[in-house]
Structure formats: C-alpha cells, structure tokens
Tab-separated table of C-alpha atoms in Angstrom:
chain	number	residue	atom	x	y	z
A	99	UNK	CA	5.508	-12.818	-59.965
A	100	UNK	CA	2.629	-10.722	-58.686
A	101	UNK	CA	3.172	-8.535	-55.639
A	102	UNK	CA	1.855	-9.797	-52.332
A	103	UNK	CA	1.487	-8.673	-48.752
A	104	UNK	CA	0.766	-10.645	-45.597
A	105	UNK	CA	-2.444	-10.197	-43.633
A	106	UNK	CA	-2.349	-11.739	-40.162
A	107	UNK	CA	0.366	-14.075	-41.403
A	108	UNK	CA	-1.383	-15.164	-44.633
A	109	UNK	CA	-0.103	-14.130	-48.090
A	110	UNK	CA	-2.519	-12.026	-50.153
A	111	UNK	CA	-2.245	-10.607	-53.693
A	112	UNK	CA	-1.509	-6.892	-53.628
A	113	UNK	CA	-3.422	-4.741	-56.113
A	114	UNK	CA	-1.788	-1.545	-57.405
A	115	UNK	CA	-2.281	1.614	-55.326
A	116	UNK	CA	-3.596	-0.267	-52.294
A	117	UNK	CA	-3.999	1.795	-49.146
A	118	UNK	CA	-4.979	0.548	-45.703
A	119	UNK	CA	-8.521	1.821	-46.432
A	120	UNK	CA	-8.887	-0.036	-49.748
A	121	UNK	CA	-7.299	-3.159	-48.239
A	122	UNK	CA	-9.854	-3.158	-45.388
A	123	UNK	CA	-12.654	-2.747	-47.930
A	124	UNK	CA	-11.335	-5.579	-50.096
A	125	UNK	CA	-11.003	-7.856	-47.071
A	126	UNK	CA	-14.489	-7.029	-45.808
A	127	UNK	CA	-13.615	-5.198	-42.601
A	128	UNK	CA	-16.050	-2.582	-41.434
A	129	UNK	CA	-17.521	-1.368	-38.186
A	130	UNK	CA	-15.649	-0.622	-35.004
A	131	UNK	CA	-13.340	-2.208	-32.461
A	132	UNK	CA	-10.483	-3.299	-34.643
A	133	UNK	CA	-7.053	-1.803	-35.159
A	134	UNK	CA	-4.393	-2.094	-37.844
A	135	UNK	CA	-0.621	-2.389	-37.624
A	136	UNK	CA	1.624	-2.094	-40.685
A	137	UNK	CA	5.160	-3.479	-40.418
A	138	UNK	CA	5.014	-3.434	-36.627
A	139	UNK	CA	3.534	0.044	-36.113
A	140	UNK	CA	-0.077	1.029	-35.460
A	141	UNK	CA	-1.771	2.949	-38.251
A	142	UNK	CA	-4.387	5.229	-36.687
A	143	UNK	CA	-7.743	5.222	-38.468
A	144	UNK	CA	-7.203	8.878	-39.431
A	145	UNK	CA	-4.242	7.761	-41.569
A	146	UNK	CA	-5.788	4.685	-43.245
A	147	UNK	CA	-6.742	6.487	-46.483
A	148	UNK	CA	-3.289	7.934	-47.081
A	149	UNK	CA	-1.147	4.981	-45.951
A	150	UNK	CA	0.033	2.775	-48.825
A	151	UNK	CA	0.408	-0.992	-48.434
A	152	UNK	CA	3.713	-1.823	-50.132
A	153	UNK	CA	4.766	-5.171	-51.622
A	154	UNK	CA	5.949	-7.467	-48.853
A	155	UNK	CA	4.117	-5.468	-46.151
A	156	UNK	CA	3.144	-7.245	-42.923
A	157	UNK	CA	-0.356	-6.193	-41.887
A	158	UNK	CA	-1.950	-7.178	-38.565
A	159	UNK	CA	-5.622	-6.574	-37.847
A	160	UNK	CA	-6.761	-7.282	-34.282
A	161	UNK	CA	-10.030	-7.194	-32.394
A	162	UNK	CA	-10.950	-7.733	-28.771
A	163	UNK	CA	-11.617	-11.329	-27.794
A	164	UNK	CA	-12.360	-12.986	-24.481
A	165	UNK	CA	-9.423	-12.854	-22.087
A	166	UNK	CA	-8.599	-12.721	-18.410
B	286	UNK	CA	-16.644	0.753	3.920
B	287	UNK	CA	-17.570	-1.632	1.132
B	288	UNK	CA	-19.770	0.861	-0.693
B	289	UNK	CA	-17.246	3.670	-0.738
B	290	UNK	CA	-15.527	4.404	-4.010
B	291	UNK	CA	-11.840	3.870	-4.673
B	292	UNK	CA	-9.512	5.118	-7.393
B	293	UNK	CA	-7.869	2.939	-10.028
B	294	UNK	CA	-5.788	4.543	-12.770
B	295	UNK	CA	-7.746	7.768	-12.754
B	296	UNK	CA	-11.214	6.176	-12.586
B	297	UNK	CA	-13.484	6.109	-9.586
B	298	UNK	CA	-14.862	2.619	-8.949
B	299	UNK	CA	-17.354	1.220	-6.473
B	300	UNK	CA	-16.764	-2.517	-6.805
B	301	UNK	CA	-13.415	-3.959	-5.784
B	302	UNK	CA	-13.859	-6.930	-8.090
B	303	UNK	CA	-12.471	-6.800	-11.639
B	304	UNK	CA	-13.787	-9.502	-13.926
B	305	UNK	CA	-11.881	-11.187	-16.745
B	306	UNK	CA	-13.876	-12.411	-19.727
B	307	UNK	CA	-11.421	-15.283	-20.377
B	308	UNK	CA	-13.085	-18.662	-20.607
B	309	UNK	CA	-16.631	-17.339	-20.819
B	310	UNK	CA	-18.923	-19.534	-22.908
B	311	UNK	CA	-21.049	-16.788	-24.483
B	312	UNK	CA	-21.783	-13.079	-24.463
B	313	UNK	CA	-25.044	-13.791	-22.636
B	314	UNK	CA	-23.237	-15.604	-19.817
B	315	UNK	CA	-20.756	-12.736	-19.616
B	316	UNK	CA	-23.596	-10.213	-19.246
B	317	UNK	CA	-25.076	-12.287	-16.439
B	318	UNK	CA	-21.703	-12.578	-14.691
B	319	UNK	CA	-21.069	-8.845	-14.982
B	320	UNK	CA	-24.440	-8.126	-13.419
B	321	UNK	CA	-24.071	-10.643	-10.596
B	322	UNK	CA	-20.469	-9.683	-9.819
B	323	UNK	CA	-21.266	-5.995	-9.562
B	324	UNK	CA	-17.938	-5.294	-11.281
B	325	UNK	CA	-17.068	-1.990	-12.922
B	326	UNK	CA	-14.208	-3.317	-15.078
B	327	UNK	CA	-14.024	-6.233	-17.541
B	328	UNK	CA	-10.859	-7.404	-19.289
B	329	UNK	CA	-10.503	-8.539	-22.891
B	330	UNK	CA	-7.589	-9.835	-24.953
B	331	UNK	CA	-6.584	-8.643	-28.435
B	332	UNK	CA	-6.396	-11.252	-31.182
B	333	UNK	CA	-5.947	-11.423	-34.929
B	334	UNK	CA	-9.292	-10.828	-36.568
B	335	UNK	CA	-11.042	-12.329	-39.560
B	336	UNK	CA	-13.462	-10.027	-41.352
B	337	UNK	CA	-16.488	-12.089	-40.368
B	338	UNK	CA	-15.320	-12.913	-36.855
B	339	UNK	CA	-17.466	-10.363	-35.093
B	340	UNK	CA	-18.117	-11.251	-31.506
B	341	UNK	CA	-20.904	-10.126	-29.247
B	342	UNK	CA	-18.394	-9.586	-26.477
B	343	UNK	CA	-17.898	-5.843	-26.841
B	344	UNK	CA	-21.614	-5.022	-27.169
B	345	UNK	CA	-22.264	-7.089	-24.028
B	346	UNK	CA	-19.561	-5.219	-22.113
B	347	UNK	CA	-20.660	-1.814	-23.353
B	348	UNK	CA	-24.342	-2.464	-22.623
B	349	UNK	CA	-23.353	-3.334	-19.069
B	350	UNK	CA	-21.846	0.128	-18.694
B	351	UNK	CA	-18.518	-1.131	-17.357
B	352	UNK	CA	-14.992	-0.074	-18.298
B	353	UNK	CA	-13.152	-2.333	-20.721
B	354	UNK	CA	-9.571	-3.186	-19.797
B	355	UNK	CA	-7.568	-4.696	-22.688
B	356	UNK	CA	-4.745	-7.070	-21.812
B	357	UNK	CA	-1.598	-8.181	-23.601
B	358	UNK	CA	-2.124	-11.868	-22.809
B	359	UNK	CA	0.019	-14.222	-24.838
B	360	UNK	CA	2.847	-11.746	-25.383
B	361	UNK	CA	6.354	-13.082	-24.678
B	362	UNK	CA	8.431	-9.969	-25.298
B	363	UNK	CA	8.239	-6.285	-24.449
B	364	UNK	CA	8.062	-5.513	-28.174
B	365	UNK	CA	4.979	-7.698	-28.694
B	366	UNK	CA	3.294	-6.335	-25.582
B	367	UNK	CA	3.896	-2.686	-26.523
B	368	UNK	CA	2.445	-3.183	-30.018
B	369	UNK	CA	-0.541	-5.110	-28.620
B	370	UNK	CA	-1.226	-2.323	-26.116
B	371	UNK	CA	-1.019	0.303	-28.843
B	372	UNK	CA	-3.426	-1.696	-31.034
B	373	UNK	CA	-5.815	-2.032	-28.097
B	374	UNK	CA	-5.691	1.707	-27.477
B	375	UNK	CA	-6.543	2.342	-31.112
B	376	UNK	CA	-9.325	-0.276	-31.251
B	377	UNK	CA	-10.958	0.512	-27.912
B	378	UNK	CA	-10.072	4.167	-27.378
B	379	UNK	CA	-8.684	3.556	-23.892
B	380	UNK	CA	-5.342	4.395	-22.315
B	381	UNK	CA	-5.702	1.511	-19.867
B	382	UNK	CA	-3.738	-1.674	-20.358
B	383	UNK	CA	-3.407	-4.798	-18.260
B	384	UNK	CA	0.197	-5.585	-19.105
B	385	UNK	CA	1.044	-9.285	-19.300
B	386	UNK	CA	4.362	-10.610	-20.571
B	387	UNK	CA	4.660	-14.296	-19.830
B	388	UNK	CA	7.668	-16.574	-19.962
B	389	UNK	CA	6.219	-19.869	-21.194
B	390	UNK	CA	2.958	-21.704	-21.839
B	391	UNK	CA	3.349	-24.256	-19.051
B	392	UNK	CA	3.449	-21.815	-16.149
B	393	UNK	CA	2.292	-18.529	-17.732
B	394	UNK	CA	4.483	-16.872	-15.107
B	395	UNK	CA	5.430	-13.228	-15.738
B	396	UNK	CA	8.805	-12.583	-17.374
B	397	UNK	CA	9.593	-9.669	-15.100
B	398	UNK	CA	12.536	-8.337	-17.127
B	399	UNK	CA	10.428	-8.033	-20.279
B	400	UNK	CA	7.539	-6.760	-18.127
B	401	UNK	CA	9.558	-3.886	-16.668
B	402	UNK	CA	10.917	-2.978	-20.112
B	403	UNK	CA	7.388	-2.914	-21.589
B	404	UNK	CA	5.978	-0.999	-18.620
B	405	UNK	CA	8.603	1.732	-19.008
B	406	UNK	CA	7.852	2.120	-22.716
B	407	UNK	CA	4.095	2.218	-22.189
B	408	UNK	CA	4.213	4.680	-19.295
B	409	UNK	CA	6.381	6.934	-21.496
B	410	UNK	CA	3.787	6.556	-24.268
B	411	UNK	CA	1.007	7.844	-21.988
B	412	UNK	CA	-0.631	4.573	-20.972
B	413	UNK	CA	-2.053	3.844	-17.550
B	414	UNK	CA	-0.293	0.560	-16.981
B	415	UNK	CA	-1.693	-2.201	-14.759
B	416	UNK	CA	1.004	-4.893	-14.758
B	417	UNK	CA	0.414	-8.567	-13.990
B	418	UNK	CA	3.467	-9.511	-11.958
B	419	UNK	CA	4.934	-12.007	-9.531
B	420	UNK	CA	4.440	-11.782	-5.766
B	421	UNK	CA	7.935	-10.241	-5.442
B	422	UNK	CA	7.946	-6.944	-3.545
B	423	UNK	CA	11.122	-5.714	-5.226
B	424	UNK	CA	9.617	-6.111	-8.697
B	425	UNK	CA	6.370	-4.503	-7.507
B	426	UNK	CA	8.338	-1.541	-6.173
B	427	UNK	CA	10.171	-1.162	-9.507
B	428	UNK	CA	6.861	-1.166	-11.355
B	429	UNK	CA	5.426	1.432	-9.005
B	430	UNK	CA	8.520	3.628	-9.225
B	431	UNK	CA	8.518	3.690	-13.014
B	432	UNK	CA	4.947	4.990	-12.993
B	433	UNK	CA	2.535	2.046	-13.137
B	434	UNK	CA	-0.973	2.915	-11.948
B	435	UNK	CA	-1.272	-0.317	-9.920
B	436	UNK	CA	0.564	-3.567	-9.358
B	437	UNK	CA	-1.192	-6.874	-9.877
B	438	UNK	CA	0.641	-9.777	-8.235
B	439	UNK	CA	-0.426	-13.355	-8.811
B	440	UNK	CA	-1.854	-15.566	-6.086
B	441	UNK	CA	-0.798	-18.666	-8.056
B	442	UNK	CA	-0.477	-19.517	-11.773
B	443	UNK	CA	-3.189	-18.248	-14.144
B	444	UNK	CA	-6.213	-20.520	-14.261
B	445	UNK	CA	-4.812	-22.905	-11.636
B	446	UNK	CA	-7.401	-22.247	-8.940
B	447	UNK	CA	-4.691	-22.836	-6.313
B	448	UNK	CA	-5.539	-19.633	-4.450
B	449	UNK	CA	-2.935	-17.492	-2.695
B	450	UNK	CA	0.144	-19.698	-2.227
B	451	UNK	CA	2.192	-17.071	-0.395
B	452	UNK	CA	-0.082	-14.822	1.670
B	453	UNK	CA	2.923	-13.294	3.438
B	454	UNK	CA	4.363	-12.037	0.138
B	455	UNK	CA	1.033	-10.484	-0.850
B	456	UNK	CA	0.633	-8.860	2.564
B	457	UNK	CA	4.160	-7.440	2.340
B	458	UNK	CA	3.421	-5.921	-1.081
B	459	UNK	CA	0.172	-4.417	0.260
B	460	UNK	CA	2.040	-2.911	3.223
B	461	UNK	CA	4.914	-1.459	1.202
B	462	UNK	CA	3.301	-0.317	-2.061
B	463	UNK	CA	1.346	2.928	-2.343
B	464	UNK	CA	-0.470	2.376	-5.664
B	465	UNK	CA	-3.445	-0.026	-5.613
B	466	UNK	CA	-2.520	-3.702	-5.292
B	467	UNK	CA	-4.874	-5.916	-7.290
B	468	UNK	CA	-4.600	-9.655	-6.658
B	469	UNK	CA	-4.583	-11.141	-10.138
B	470	UNK	CA	-4.599	-14.812	-11.092
B	471	UNK	CA	-4.927	-18.184	-9.447
B	472	UNK	CA	-8.027	-17.673	-7.335
B	473	UNK	CA	-10.386	-20.626	-7.236
B	474	UNK	CA	-13.226	-19.854	-4.905
B	475	UNK	CA	-14.801	-17.184	-2.739
B	476	UNK	CA	-12.585	-17.683	0.325
B	477	UNK	CA	-9.517	-16.978	-1.843
B	478	UNK	CA	-10.978	-13.604	-2.835
B	479	UNK	CA	-11.878	-12.790	0.770
B	480	UNK	CA	-8.321	-13.650	1.862
B	481	UNK	CA	-6.850	-11.324	-0.772
B	482	UNK	CA	-8.898	-8.450	0.592
B	483	UNK	CA	-8.105	-9.329	4.213
B	484	UNK	CA	-4.392	-9.224	3.342
B	485	UNK	CA	-4.872	-5.633	2.239
B	486	UNK	CA	-5.370	-5.797	-1.515
B	487	UNK	CA	-7.320	-2.905	-3.015
B	488	UNK	CA	-9.152	-5.248	-5.364
B	489	UNK	CA	-9.225	-8.691	-6.946
B	490	UNK	CA	-9.115	-9.564	-10.649
B	491	UNK	CA	-10.363	-12.988	-11.598
B	492	UNK	CA	-11.725	-14.730	-14.671
B	493	UNK	CA	-11.787	-18.499	-14.822
B	494	UNK	CA	-12.816	-18.923	-11.176
B	495	UNK	CA	-16.129	-17.481	-12.375
B	496	UNK	CA	-16.304	-18.288	-16.077
B	497	UNK	CA	-15.385	-21.968	-15.689
B	498	UNK	CA	-17.392	-22.572	-12.515
B	499	UNK	CA	-20.305	-24.971	-12.932
B	500	UNK	CA	-22.644	-22.020	-12.427
B	501	UNK	CA	-20.743	-18.892	-13.493
B	502	UNK	CA	-23.362	-16.337	-12.463
B	503	UNK	CA	-23.720	-17.879	-8.996
B	504	UNK	CA	-19.933	-17.847	-8.512
B	505	UNK	CA	-19.880	-14.217	-9.713
B	506	UNK	CA	-22.314	-13.337	-6.929
B	507	UNK	CA	-20.251	-15.329	-4.418
B	508	UNK	CA	-17.110	-13.444	-5.451
B	509	UNK	CA	-18.921	-10.111	-5.127
B	510	UNK	CA	-19.899	-10.949	-1.550
B	511	UNK	CA	-16.476	-12.402	-0.679
B	512	UNK	CA	-14.622	-9.303	-1.877
B	513	UNK	CA	-16.959	-7.029	0.058
B	514	UNK	CA	-16.700	-9.226	3.182
B	515	UNK	CA	-12.919	-9.459	3.039
B	516	UNK	CA	-12.553	-5.716	2.625
B	517	UNK	CA	-14.974	-5.006	5.479
B	518	UNK	CA	-13.068	-7.455	7.697
B	519	UNK	CA	-9.815	-5.637	6.941
B	520	UNK	CA	-11.372	-2.298	7.870
B	521	UNK	CA	-12.975	-3.792	10.974
B	522	UNK	CA	-9.598	-4.905	12.363
B	523	UNK	CA	-9.385	-8.578	13.230
B	524	UNK	CA	-8.535	-9.857	16.697
B	525	UNK	CA	-4.941	-10.897	17.344
B	526	UNK	CA	-4.177	-14.581	16.931
B	527	UNK	CA	-3.384	-16.463	20.152
B	528	UNK	CA	-2.030	-19.945	20.675
B	529	UNK	CA	-4.228	-20.466	23.736
B	530	UNK	CA	-7.913	-19.927	24.457
B	531	UNK	CA	-9.250	-16.650	25.760
B	532	UNK	CA	-12.680	-17.005	27.344
B	533	UNK	CA	-15.422	-14.874	25.894
B	534	UNK	CA	-17.839	-15.530	28.777
B	535	UNK	CA	-17.204	-13.851	32.173
B	536	UNK	CA	-14.606	-15.747	34.196
B	537	UNK	CA	-16.065	-14.715	37.554
B	538	UNK	CA	-19.310	-15.695	39.291
B	539	UNK	CA	-19.169	-19.284	38.156
B	540	UNK	CA	-21.588	-21.740	39.817
B	541	UNK	CA	-19.981	-23.495	42.810
B	542	UNK	CA	-17.219	-20.919	43.351
C-alpha cells in the first residue's frame, strides 16, 4: 500500500522525499498568512525546506478567518 | 480624556474599542466597520485552510492600519489553544493572542482550568496573552498574577447580546485588577458598551453586536461614541445615587414665601 499523510484531516498520497516545502507546492499553497504544524508542532517557514513529511504524518495548515 | 492614549500589551492605542471580525458579511463591510468604529485592533480566528481559500480579510485589516489580534476560538483544551496560538504567531508575525478555551458549544463559556493552564504555557513561551475569561475576580487575579497582559471578562455569553448580566462582578474586577480589563462578549447595543466603560473597564471588545446589526457600520459608529462617552463619564465622576429627590433649583426665595 502506498504511503500517505493527512492534510487537515484528509488522507493524501505521500511522494518520496517530500518536505514541507514540496508538499505546499504540490497542494498549491503560496503567498503569506498561513502556518504549518507537523504532528502537533509548528514548523517555522525557515525550516520548511529541510523538514521531511514522513508516512503517517499529520499536517495542519491554517489561515486567519473571521472571528470575534 | 477620551482622546488620550492607553497601553495594551505593549502597544499604545487611542481607541478603547476593539473590534472582532466574527460574523462580518464581507471584507468591504469589515473595512467600513473598522473606519466607523475608530478601532485600533481587530481580531481574527485561525482555521484550517484550503489552497484556494484566500480571503480578503487580512488585506482589509492591513489596509486599515490596525493591529491584528488572533484568537484561539473553538479550542476546548489548553493543548489545542497553545498550538493554535503558535500557528497564529507564525502566520501573522505577532506575539499577541486573544486566548479562548471554551467548555461547550451551547454556552461557549470559558473553561477556566484549561484557560489558566494555556495562559501559563503561552506566557512562558513569550506571548502577550489576552485571556477571555469569566466575570470571576479570583480567576482574573490568577490570570494577572501568572503574567497575562490584560483580563477580558465576559458580560454574558458570546453572541448573546444580553449585555452585562453582573455589573457588580465587572466593577469588582476593574477595582481589584491592575492590568487592563477589557469587557469581552455578550454586548448587544451601545448602552452596554457605555456601561462597561462606566464600570471602569479599560476597553470593550465586541464583534457580533456590530457585524450582525442591521446596519453594521452605523452600529460601529454608535459603539465608538458609546465607549468614548462611558469612559468620559467615568473620568467625570458621577453624582451619588439617592433614594429621594434633591432639588437642583434654589430652595429659597420661592414665590409666596
């Protein structure tokens, strides 16, 4: 069975050698004002290129939305 | 006086009204409300993002030149709230967080045990923590003592529009707490905001009272004026209450005496 990871709760196929940077590119994220957590810890943007996304990883990507 | 600046979490602010963006129908309406309210701070929540789900919210806030204050709305545990705050800091490059940890969806009341746990962790992590809390002085004092930059007691449940259900509790917190007290949640109309300021609050934070009003921009202007009026009235020093009348006209020299 192919490796997968979860992005905001949804299963995704995991390509070999995926980093946070390549994952964001594949998923179409660019621009500002979002942040990434990997397995419950924030990954600062300075570390995206060198942080591997492992099989079974839980990735959260959040942006600001309206809120009181 | 109303135009003098005050300090909140290391920032100097002019307006004593903080505006939540919750419930706003569009970025354009938000811009109008920001302008009419005169606010210097606007709150946002942090939510899971789709790649294409860009919103005009942040550009609208940034073009208005106000500070953005991320919240942890929807979090039920200290763990969730701490991670949400850390994500907000990374996404928005701010050390401010409006800390919300609620107990259930029906009341949205703060879970103060989780709140205090999260506040301690975030203060230790270098955040300037603005906690949404109950109108309990003892909890407010705990939050202040552990290093929160303000305390933000509720007037009544979030979005209820019930106003300030226990003015005595709010007044007691204002009297006993040294960090700014920001009345947060439950306000429905301008007189509620004025009352908060008259009770001694440093500021008022409200969202749906404006965003879900029939005319949001007009209510934003009303709230601006109410906050300024309430604060001025506090500074002016109200007359004591009396159970009987006290004539304002001279009581001597009456016709026929």
